[in-house]
Short mmCIF file of C-alpha atoms in Angstrom, two decimals:
data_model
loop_
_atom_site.label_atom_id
_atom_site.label_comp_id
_atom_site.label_asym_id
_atom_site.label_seq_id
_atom_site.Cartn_x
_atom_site.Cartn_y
_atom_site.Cartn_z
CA UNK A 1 5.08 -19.74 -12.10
CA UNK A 2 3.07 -18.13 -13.83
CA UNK A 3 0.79 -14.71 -13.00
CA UNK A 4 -2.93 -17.05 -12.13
CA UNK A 5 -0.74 -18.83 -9.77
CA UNK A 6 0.73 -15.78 -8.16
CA UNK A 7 -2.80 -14.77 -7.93
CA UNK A 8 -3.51 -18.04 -6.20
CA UNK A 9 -1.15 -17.40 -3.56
CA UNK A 10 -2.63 -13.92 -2.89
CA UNK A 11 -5.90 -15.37 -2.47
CA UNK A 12 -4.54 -18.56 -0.48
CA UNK A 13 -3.38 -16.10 1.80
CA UNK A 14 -6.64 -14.49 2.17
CA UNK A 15 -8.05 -17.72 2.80
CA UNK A 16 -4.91 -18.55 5.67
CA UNK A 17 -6.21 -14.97 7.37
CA UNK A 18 -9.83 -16.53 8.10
CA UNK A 19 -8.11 -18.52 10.52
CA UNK A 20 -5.86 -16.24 11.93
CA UNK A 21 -6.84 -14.44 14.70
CA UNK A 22 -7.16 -10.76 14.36
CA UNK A 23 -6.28 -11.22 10.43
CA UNK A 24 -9.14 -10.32 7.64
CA UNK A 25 -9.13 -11.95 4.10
CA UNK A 26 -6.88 -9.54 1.99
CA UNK A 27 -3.62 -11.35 1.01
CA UNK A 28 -0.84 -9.78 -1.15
CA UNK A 29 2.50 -11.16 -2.74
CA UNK A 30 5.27 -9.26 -4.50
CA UNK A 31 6.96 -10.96 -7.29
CA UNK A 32 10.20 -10.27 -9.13
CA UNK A 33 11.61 -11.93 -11.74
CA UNK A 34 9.23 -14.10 -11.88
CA UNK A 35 10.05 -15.02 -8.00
CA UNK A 36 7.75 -13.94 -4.73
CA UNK A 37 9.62 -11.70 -2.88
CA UNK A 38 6.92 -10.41 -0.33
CA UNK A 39 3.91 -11.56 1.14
CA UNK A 40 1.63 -10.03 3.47
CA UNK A 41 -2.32 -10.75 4.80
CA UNK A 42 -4.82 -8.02 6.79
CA UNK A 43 -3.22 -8.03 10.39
CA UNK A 44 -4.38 -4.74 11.72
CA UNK A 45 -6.66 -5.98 14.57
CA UNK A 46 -3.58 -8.31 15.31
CA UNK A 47 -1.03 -5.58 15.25
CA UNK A 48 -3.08 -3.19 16.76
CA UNK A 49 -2.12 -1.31 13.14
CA UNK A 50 -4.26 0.27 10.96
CA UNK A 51 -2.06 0.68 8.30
CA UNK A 52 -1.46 -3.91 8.39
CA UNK A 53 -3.20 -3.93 5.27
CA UNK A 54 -1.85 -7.14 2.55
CA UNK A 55 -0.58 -5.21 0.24
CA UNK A 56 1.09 -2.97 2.52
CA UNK A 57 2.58 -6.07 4.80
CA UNK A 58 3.78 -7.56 1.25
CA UNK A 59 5.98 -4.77 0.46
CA UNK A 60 7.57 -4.24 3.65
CA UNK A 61 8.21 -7.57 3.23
CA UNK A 62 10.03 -7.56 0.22
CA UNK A 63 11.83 -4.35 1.36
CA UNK A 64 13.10 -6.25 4.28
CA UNK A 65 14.35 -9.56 1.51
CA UNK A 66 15.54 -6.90 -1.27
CA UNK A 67 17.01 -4.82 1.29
CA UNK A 68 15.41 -1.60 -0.26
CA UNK A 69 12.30 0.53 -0.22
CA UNK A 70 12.39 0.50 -4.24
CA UNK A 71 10.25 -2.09 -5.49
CA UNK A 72 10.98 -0.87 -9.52
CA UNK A 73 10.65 -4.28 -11.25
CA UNK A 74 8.25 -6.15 -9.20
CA UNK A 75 4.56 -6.53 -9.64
CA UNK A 76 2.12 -6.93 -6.98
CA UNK A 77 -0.93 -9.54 -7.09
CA UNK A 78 -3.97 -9.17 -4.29
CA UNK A 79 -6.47 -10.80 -3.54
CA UNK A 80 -8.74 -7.77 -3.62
CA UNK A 81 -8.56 -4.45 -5.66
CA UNK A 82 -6.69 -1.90 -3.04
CA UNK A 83 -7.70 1.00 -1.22
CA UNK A 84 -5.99 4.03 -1.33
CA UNK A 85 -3.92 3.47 1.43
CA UNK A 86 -2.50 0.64 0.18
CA UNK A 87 -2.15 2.66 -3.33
CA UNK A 88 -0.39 5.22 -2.00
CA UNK A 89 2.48 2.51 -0.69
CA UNK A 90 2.71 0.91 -4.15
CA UNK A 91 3.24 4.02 -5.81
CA UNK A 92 6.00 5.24 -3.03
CA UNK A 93 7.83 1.92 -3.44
CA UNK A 94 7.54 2.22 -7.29
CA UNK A 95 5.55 -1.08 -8.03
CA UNK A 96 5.13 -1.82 -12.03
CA UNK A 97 1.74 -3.89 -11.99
CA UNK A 98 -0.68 -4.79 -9.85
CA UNK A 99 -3.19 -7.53 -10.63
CA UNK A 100 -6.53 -7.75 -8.26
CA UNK A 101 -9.03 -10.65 -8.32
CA UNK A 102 -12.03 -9.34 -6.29
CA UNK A 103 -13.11 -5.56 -6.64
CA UNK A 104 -14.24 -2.89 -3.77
CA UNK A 105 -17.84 -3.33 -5.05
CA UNK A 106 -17.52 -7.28 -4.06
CA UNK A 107 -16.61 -5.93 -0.08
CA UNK A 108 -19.23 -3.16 -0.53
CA UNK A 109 -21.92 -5.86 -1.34
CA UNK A 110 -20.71 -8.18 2.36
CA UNK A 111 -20.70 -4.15 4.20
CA UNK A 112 -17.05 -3.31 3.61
CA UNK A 113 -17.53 0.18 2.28
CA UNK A 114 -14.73 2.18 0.59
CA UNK A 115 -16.09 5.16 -0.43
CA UNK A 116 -16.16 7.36 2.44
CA UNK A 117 -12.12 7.15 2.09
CA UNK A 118 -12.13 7.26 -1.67
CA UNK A 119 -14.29 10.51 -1.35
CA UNK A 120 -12.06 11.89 1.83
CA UNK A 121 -9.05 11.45 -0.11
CA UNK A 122 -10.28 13.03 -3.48
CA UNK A 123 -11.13 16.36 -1.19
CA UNK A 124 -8.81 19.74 -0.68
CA UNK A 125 -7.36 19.34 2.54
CA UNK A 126 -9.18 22.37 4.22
CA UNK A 127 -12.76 20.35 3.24
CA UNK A 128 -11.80 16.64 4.74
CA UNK A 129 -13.94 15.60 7.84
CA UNK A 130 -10.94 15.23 9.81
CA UNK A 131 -10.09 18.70 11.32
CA UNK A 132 -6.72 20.22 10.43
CA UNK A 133 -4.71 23.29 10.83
CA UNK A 134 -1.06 24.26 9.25
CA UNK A 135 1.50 24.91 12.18
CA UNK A 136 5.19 26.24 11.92
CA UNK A 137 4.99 26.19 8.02
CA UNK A 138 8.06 28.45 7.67
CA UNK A 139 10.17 25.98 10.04
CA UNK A 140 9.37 22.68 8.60
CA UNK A 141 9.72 24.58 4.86
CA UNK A 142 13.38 25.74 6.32
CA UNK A 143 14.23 21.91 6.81
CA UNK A 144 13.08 20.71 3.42
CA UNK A 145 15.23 23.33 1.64
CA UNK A 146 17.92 22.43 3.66
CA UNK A 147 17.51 18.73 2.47
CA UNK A 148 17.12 19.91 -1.16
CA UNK A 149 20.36 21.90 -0.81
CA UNK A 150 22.68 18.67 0.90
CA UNK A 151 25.08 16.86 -1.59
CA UNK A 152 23.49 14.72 -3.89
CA UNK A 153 20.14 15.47 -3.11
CA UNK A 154 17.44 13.10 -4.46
CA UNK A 155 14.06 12.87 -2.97
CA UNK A 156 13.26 9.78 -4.61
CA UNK A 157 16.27 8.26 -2.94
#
């Protein structure tokens, strides 16, 4: 197969989701060695999940086939460019490529607006809209140094 029809697949997907209840058209596959691994559509009405997003549901996916949360190797194709949720999982499970057919401007134009979280997550924490305050810093801090100091620590393990 070749990367277009990978891309096919991701968007075949997002086609699938119009018909599935609670699903929205953003489809995702993983591939590796030249294989899918993963695949994953919008199910977060469905799941009652808000984190269901394609890409996301594609690498848990794979995890679950692979058997691991490291994803080195494998490239990701969606059917629309990602948020940064769904960034934020690709570069925790180490993806190599991503390829995206429609762009965040294409689900601004239909009312699917991005940039509110593009501009939340670009702010210090202390000036998001979402109202936070640091509790029991030294305690949790005492637990991470206590994982840095076990036997063969690796935090990208």
């Amino acid at each position: 197969m070749t990367p277009t029809d990978f891309m096919r697949r991701a968007i075949a997907l997002s086609r699938e989701a119009l018909a599935t209840p609670g699903a929205a058209p953003f489809g995702a596959v993983i591939v590796k060695d030249g294989k899918i691994v993963g695949e994953g559509m919008n199910r977060v009405v469905a799941d009652h999940d808000s984190t269901s997003h394609g890409e996301v549901a594609a690498i848990r996916d794979a995890g679950r086939r692979l058997g691991t949360w490291n994803l080195s190797g494998c490239e990701l194709y969606t059917s629309c460019e990602p948020c940064e949720l769904c960034v934020a999982s690709m570069f925790w499970a180490r993806i190599g490529k991503m390829y995206y057919a429609a762009t965040l401007d294409d689900c601004e134009a239909i009312g699917l607006d991005c940039k509110p979280l593009r501009e939340t997550v670009r702010r210090d924490l202390k000036d998001r809209p979402l109202a936070c305050e640091g509790l029991l810093n030294g305690e949790a801090r005492d637990v991470l140094h206590d994982w840095s100091q076990s036997p063969g620590f690796d935090p990208f393990q």
